Coordinates of C-alpha atoms in Angstrom, one line a residue:
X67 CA 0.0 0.0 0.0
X68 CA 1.1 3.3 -0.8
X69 CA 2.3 5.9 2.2
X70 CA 0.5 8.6 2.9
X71 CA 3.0 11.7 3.6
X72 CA 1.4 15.4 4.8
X73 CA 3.6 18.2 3.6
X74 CA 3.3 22.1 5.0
X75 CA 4.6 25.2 3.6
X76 CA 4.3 28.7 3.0
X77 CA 3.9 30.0 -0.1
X78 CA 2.7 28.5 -3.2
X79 CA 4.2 30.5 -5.8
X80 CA 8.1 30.5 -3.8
X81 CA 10.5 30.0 -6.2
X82 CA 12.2 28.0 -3.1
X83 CA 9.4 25.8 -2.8
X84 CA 8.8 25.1 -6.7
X85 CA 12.5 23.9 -6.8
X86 CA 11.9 22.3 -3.7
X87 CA 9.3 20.3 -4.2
X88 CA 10.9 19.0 -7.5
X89 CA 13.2 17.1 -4.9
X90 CA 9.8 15.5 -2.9
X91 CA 8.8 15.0 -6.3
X92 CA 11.5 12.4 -8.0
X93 CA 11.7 11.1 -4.4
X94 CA 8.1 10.2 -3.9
X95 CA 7.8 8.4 -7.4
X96 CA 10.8 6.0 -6.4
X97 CA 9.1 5.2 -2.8
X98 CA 5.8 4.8 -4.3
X99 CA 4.7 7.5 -2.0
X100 CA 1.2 9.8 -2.1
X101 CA 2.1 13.6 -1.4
X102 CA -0.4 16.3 0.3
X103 CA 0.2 18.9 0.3
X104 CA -0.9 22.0 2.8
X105 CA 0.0 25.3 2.0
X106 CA -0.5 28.9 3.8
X107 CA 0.3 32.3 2.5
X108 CA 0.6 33.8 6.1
X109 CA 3.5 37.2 6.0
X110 CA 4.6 39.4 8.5
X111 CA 2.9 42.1 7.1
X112 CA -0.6 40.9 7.1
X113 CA -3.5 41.5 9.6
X114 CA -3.8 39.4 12.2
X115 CA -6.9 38.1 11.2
X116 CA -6.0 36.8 7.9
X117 CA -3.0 35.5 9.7
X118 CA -5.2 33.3 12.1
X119 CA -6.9 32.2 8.6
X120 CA -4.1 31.0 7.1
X121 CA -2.6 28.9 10.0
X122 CA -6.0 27.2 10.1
X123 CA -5.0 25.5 6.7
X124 CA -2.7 23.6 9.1
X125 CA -5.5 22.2 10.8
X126 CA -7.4 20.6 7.7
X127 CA -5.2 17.8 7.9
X128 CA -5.8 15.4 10.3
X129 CA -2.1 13.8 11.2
X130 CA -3.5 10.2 12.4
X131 CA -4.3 9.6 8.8
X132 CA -0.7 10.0 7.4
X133 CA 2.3 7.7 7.5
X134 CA 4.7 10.7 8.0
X135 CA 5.1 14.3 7.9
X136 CA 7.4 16.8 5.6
X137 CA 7.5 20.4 7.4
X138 CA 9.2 23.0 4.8
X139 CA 10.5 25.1 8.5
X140 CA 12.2 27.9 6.8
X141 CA 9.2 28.5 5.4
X142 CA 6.6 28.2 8.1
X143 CA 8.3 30.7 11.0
X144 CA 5.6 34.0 10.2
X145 CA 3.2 32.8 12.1
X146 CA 4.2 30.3 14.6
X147 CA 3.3 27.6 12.4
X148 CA 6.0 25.5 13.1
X149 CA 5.5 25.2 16.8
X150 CA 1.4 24.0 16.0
X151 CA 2.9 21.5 13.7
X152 CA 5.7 20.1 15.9
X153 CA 3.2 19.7 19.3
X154 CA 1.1 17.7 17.1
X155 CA 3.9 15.6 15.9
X156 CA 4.9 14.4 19.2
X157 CA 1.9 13.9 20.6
X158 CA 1.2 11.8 18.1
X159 CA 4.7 10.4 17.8
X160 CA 4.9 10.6 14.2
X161 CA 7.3 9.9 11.8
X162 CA 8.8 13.7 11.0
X163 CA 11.4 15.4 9.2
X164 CA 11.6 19.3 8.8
X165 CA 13.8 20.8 6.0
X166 CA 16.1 23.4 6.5
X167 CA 14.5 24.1 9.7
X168 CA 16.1 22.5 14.1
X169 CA 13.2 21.7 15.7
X170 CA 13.6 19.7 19.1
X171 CA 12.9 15.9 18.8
X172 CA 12.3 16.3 15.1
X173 CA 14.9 15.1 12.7
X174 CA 16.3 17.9 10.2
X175 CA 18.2 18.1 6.8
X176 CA 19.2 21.3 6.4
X177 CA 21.9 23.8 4.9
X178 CA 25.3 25.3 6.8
X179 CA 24.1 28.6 6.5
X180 CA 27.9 29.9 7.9
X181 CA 30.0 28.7 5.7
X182 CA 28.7 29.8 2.3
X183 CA 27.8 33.3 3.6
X184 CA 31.4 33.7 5.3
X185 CA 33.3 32.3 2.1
X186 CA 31.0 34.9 -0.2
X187 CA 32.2 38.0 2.4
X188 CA 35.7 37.2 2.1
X189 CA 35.4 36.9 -1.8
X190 CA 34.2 40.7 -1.4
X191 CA 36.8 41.8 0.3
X192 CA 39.9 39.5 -0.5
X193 CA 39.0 40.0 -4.0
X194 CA 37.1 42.8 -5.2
X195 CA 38.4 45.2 -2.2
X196 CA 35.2 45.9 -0.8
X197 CA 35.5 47.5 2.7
X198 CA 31.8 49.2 3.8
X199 CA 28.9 46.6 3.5
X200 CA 25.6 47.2 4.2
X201 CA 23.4 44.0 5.7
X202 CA 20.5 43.7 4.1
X203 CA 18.0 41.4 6.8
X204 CA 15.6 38.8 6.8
X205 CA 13.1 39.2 9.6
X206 CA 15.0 39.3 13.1
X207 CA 15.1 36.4 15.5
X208 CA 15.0 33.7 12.2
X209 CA 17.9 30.9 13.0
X210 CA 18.9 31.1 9.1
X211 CA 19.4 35.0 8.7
X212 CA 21.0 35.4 11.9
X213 CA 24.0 32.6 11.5
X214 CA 24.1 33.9 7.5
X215 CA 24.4 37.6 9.5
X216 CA 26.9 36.1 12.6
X217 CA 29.3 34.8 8.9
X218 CA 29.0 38.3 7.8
X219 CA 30.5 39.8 11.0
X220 CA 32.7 37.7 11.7
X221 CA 34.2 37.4 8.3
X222 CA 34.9 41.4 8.8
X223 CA 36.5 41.0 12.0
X224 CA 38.5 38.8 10.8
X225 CA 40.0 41.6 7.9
X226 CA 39.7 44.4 10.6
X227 CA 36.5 45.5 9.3
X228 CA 34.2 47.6 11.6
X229 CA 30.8 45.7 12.5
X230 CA 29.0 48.8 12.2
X231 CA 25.4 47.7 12.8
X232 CA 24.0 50.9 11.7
X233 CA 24.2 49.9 7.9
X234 CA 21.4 47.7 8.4
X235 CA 18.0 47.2 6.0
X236 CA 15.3 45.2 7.6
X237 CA 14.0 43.7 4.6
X238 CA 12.0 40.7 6.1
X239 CA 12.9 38.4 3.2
X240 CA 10.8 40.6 1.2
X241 CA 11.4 42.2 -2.4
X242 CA 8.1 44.5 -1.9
X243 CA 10.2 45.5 1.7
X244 CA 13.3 46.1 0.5
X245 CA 12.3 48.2 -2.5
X246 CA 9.8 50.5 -0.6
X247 CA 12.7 50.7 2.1
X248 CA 15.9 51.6 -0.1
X249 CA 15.6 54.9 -1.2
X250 CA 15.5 56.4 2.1
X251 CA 17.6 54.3 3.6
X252 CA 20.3 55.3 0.7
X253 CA 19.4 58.9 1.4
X254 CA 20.1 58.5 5.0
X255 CA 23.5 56.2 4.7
X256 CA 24.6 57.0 1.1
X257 CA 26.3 54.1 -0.9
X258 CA 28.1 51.2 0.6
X259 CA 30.8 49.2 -1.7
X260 CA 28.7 46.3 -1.2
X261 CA 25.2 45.1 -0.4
X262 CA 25.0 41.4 1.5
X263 CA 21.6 40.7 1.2
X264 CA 20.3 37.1 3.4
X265 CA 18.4 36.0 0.6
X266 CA 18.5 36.4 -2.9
X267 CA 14.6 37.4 -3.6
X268 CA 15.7 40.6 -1.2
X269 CA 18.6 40.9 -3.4
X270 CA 16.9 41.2 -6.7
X271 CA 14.7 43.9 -5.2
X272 CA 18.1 45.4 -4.2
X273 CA 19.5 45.4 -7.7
X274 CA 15.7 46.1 -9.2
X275 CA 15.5 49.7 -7.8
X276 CA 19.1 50.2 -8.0
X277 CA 18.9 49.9 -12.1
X278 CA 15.7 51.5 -11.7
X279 CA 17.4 54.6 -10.5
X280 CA 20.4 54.7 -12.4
X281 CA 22.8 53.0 -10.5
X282 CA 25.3 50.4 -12.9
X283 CA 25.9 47.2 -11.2
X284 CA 28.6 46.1 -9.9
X285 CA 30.6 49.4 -11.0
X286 CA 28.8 51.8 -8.5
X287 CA 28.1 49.4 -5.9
X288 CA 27.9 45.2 -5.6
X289 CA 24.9 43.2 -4.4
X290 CA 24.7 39.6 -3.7
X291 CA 22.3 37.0 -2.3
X292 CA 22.1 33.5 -0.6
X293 CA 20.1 30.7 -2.3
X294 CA 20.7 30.4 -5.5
X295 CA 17.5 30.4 -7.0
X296 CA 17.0 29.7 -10.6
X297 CA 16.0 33.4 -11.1
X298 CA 19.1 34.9 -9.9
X299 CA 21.1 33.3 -12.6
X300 CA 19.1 34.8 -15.7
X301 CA 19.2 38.4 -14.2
X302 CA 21.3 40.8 -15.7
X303 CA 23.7 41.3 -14.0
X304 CA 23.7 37.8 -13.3
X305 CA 23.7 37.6 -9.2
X306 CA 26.5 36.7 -6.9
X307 CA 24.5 34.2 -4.4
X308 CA 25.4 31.2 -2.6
X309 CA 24.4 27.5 -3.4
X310 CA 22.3 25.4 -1.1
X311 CA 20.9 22.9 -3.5
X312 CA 17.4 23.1 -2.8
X313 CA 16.1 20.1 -4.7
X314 CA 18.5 17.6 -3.3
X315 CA 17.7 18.5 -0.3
X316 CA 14.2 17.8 -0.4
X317 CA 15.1 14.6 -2.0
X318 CA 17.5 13.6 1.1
X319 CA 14.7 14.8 3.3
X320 CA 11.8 13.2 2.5
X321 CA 13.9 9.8 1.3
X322 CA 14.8 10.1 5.0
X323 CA 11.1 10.2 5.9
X324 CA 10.4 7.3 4.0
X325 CA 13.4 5.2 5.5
X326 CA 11.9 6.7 9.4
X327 CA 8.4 5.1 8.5
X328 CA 10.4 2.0 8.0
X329 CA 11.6 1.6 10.8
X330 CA 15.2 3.1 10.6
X331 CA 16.6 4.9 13.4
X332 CA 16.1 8.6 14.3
X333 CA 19.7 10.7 12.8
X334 CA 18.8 14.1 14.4
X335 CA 20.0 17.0 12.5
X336 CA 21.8 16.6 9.1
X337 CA 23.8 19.8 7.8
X338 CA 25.4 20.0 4.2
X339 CA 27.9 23.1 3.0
X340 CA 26.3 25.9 1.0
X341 CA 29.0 27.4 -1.0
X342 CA 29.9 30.7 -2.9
X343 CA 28.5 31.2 -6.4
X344 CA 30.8 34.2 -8.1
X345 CA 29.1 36.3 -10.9
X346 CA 29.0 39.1 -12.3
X347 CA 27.1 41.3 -9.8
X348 CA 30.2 41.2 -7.6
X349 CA 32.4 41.7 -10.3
X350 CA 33.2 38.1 -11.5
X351 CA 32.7 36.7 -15.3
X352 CA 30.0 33.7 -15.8
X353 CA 30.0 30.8 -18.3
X354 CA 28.6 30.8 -22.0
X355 CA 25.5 28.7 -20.9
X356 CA 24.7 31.1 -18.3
X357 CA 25.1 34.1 -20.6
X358 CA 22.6 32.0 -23.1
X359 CA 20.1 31.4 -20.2
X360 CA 20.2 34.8 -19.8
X361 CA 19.2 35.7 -23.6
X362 CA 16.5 33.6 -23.3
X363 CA 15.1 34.8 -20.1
X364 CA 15.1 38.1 -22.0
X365 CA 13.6 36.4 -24.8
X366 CA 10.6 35.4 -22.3
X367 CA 10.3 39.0 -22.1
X368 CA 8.1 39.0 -25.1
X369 CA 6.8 35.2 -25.0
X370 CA 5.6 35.0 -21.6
X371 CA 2.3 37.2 -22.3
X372 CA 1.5 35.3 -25.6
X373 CA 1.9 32.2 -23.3
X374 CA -0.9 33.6 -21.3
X375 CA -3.2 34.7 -23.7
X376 CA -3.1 31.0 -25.3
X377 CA -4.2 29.9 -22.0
X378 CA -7.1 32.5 -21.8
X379 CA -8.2 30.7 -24.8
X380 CA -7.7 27.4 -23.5
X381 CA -9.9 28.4 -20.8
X382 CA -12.5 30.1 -23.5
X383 CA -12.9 26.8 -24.8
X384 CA -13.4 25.3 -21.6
X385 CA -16.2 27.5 -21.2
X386 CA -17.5 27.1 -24.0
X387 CA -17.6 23.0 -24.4
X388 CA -19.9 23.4 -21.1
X389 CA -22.3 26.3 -21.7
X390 CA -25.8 25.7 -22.2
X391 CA -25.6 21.9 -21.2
X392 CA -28.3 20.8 -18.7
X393 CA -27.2 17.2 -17.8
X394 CA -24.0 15.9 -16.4
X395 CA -23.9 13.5 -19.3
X396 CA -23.8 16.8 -22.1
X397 CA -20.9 18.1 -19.9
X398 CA -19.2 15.2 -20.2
X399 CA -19.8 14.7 -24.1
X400 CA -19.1 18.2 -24.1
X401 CA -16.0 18.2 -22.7
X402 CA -14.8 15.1 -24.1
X403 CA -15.1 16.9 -27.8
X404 CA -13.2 19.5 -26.6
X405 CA -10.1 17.3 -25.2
X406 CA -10.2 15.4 -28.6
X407 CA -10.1 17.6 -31.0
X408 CA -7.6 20.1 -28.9
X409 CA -4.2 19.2 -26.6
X410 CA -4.6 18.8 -22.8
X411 CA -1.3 20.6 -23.0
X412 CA -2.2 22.5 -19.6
X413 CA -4.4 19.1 -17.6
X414 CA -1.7 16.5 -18.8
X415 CA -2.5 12.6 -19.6
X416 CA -4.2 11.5 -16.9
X417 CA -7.0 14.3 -14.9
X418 CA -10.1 15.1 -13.1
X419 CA -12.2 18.1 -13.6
X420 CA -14.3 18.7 -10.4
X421 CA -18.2 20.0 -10.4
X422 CA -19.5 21.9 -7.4
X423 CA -22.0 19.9 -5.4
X424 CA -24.4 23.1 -5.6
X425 CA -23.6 23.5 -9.4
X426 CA -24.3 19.8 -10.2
X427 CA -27.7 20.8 -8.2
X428 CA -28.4 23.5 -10.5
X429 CA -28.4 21.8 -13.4
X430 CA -31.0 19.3 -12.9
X431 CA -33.6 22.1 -11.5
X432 CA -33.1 23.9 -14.0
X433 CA -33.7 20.8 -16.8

């Protein structure tokens, strides 16, 4: 029989998670495992009401019906999520594993935060002489941006740099933060020789209003991130970040779930190396196939919107294959035209198109 694995996150549409999931993914169809998955969009910058609405998505599942559970941690710390998840865990002593994320009794596979972020400060300052950096934040009190923040310090201690706290951007992880932030903050400060942002979506908004305003990158002032998202690669310039692997981590994480339902022994926390990823928004040169993944994510520029409008259409026809039809069987028939003389390019081989209960009602009054 096939297991049954819950997984929580936050944030649908994170490029993170997208990558991320790619890992749970390849793992899942070589374990012959079911996935669901539970997401919330919960932020620090939303009311608390539509915070506590969010975290109630955690309570739709119902752990006793799962072999195991996949917690995405970095992702789940806006809200307390993580804590809600973790009580339930033990009380139900479930098989667990949280990614990227210590929580106690919980085994963890997650990334050395340190050691990339120190190795990309010391690049900056060994080799492109930079000597005033500015710290762009994640939201304070989160395990991740303060060890990537304790490298940063360190790392200028160690050249004789002044730790001078004051060049500081609290950015909450957040491109929409960092970008309504920046101006002032430049206006107040004036222009360090480098940026260090703790993520790389902060980053891009970093570099984003920087262009915006005039500013040519990395001549006037370097920026760099941490993740290594596929994004950061196809921006011009393309972005000095560090490397965490995100979908192999995934894959180690929930193949270690697997093994725990099993019946393999708990291995507490499991750290791998992030490491420094040189490009040209420091100031470094990047490879041919980089340069042509950025041509083409220029290219996408133009194709992206006549990517959308062919799926208005596709949904046009959708519509249309099941207006005016008054019995379930004339939807089907209806719909079955549709699929046969178009491409399910969007649904895929295998599907299920789901009719509301009070729809399905409708109909046969109204016949």
């Amino acid at each position: 029989m096939k297991k049954k694995i819950a997984a929580f996150a936050n944030g649908w549409s994170d490029e993170y998670l997208i990558e991320a999931l790619k890992g749970v993914k390849k793992s899942a169809e070589e374990k012959d495992a079911d996935v669901y998955l539970f997401i919330n969009y919960s932020s620090a910058d939303k009311q608390d009401e539509n915070v506590q609405g969010e975290v109630n998505i955690l309570n739709l599942a119902n752990l006793e019906d799962y072999d195991g559970v996949l917690l995405f941690g970095n992702t789940l710390n806006n809200a307390g999520e993580l804590p809600i998840l973790s009580e339930k865990i033990r009380k139900l002593d479930k098989p667990a594993v949280c990614l990227e994320y210590e929580v106690d009794g919980i085994d963890c596979v997650c990334t050395d935060n340190y050691s990339g972020m120190y190795e990309l400060v010391d690049h900056l300052i060994t080799e492109h002489d930079v000597r005033k950096i500015a710290w762009v934040s994640g939201i304070s009190g989160n395990k991740e941006n303060e060890e990537r923040h304790r490298a940063v310090t360190e790392c200028m201690k160690k050249h004789g740099l002044p730790d001078d706290s004051k060049y500081t951007l609290q950015g909450d992880w957040s491109f929409y933060v960092v970008q309504d932030k920046l101006g002032k903050w430049l206006q107040q400060y004036g222009l360090p020789d480098a940026f260090v942002c703790a993520n790389d979506v902060m980053a891009m908004g970093v570099m984003a209003y920087l262009i915006n305003n005039g500013y040519n990158l990395p001549k006037d002032v370097i920026v760099t991130g941490f993740d290594n998202l596929k994004s950061t690669g196809t921006f011009v310039p393309a972005l000095t970040t560090v490397e965490r692997k995100w979908t192999e981590r995934s894959y180690d994480a929930f193949s270690h779930l697997i093994d725990l339902i099993d019946g393999s022994p708990k291995a507490g926390v499991q750290s791998f190396p992030s490491y420094l990823l040189a490009r040209e928004s420091c100031g470094c040169r990047i490879s041919d196939e980089m340069k042509r993944e950025q041509m083409s994510s220029i290219n996408k520029v133009y194709t992206v919107p006549i990517e959308c409008k062919l799926f208005d259409w596709h949904l046009s026809g959708l519509d249309e294959a099941t207006t005016g039809q008054f019995t379930l069987e004339d939807i089907h028939d209806g719909l079955e035209k549709f699929f046969k003389d178009g491409i399910a390019q969007y649904e895929g081989d295998t599907f299920c198109i789901c009719l509301d209960e009070g729809f399905v009602d409708s109909i046969y009054e109204t016949g």
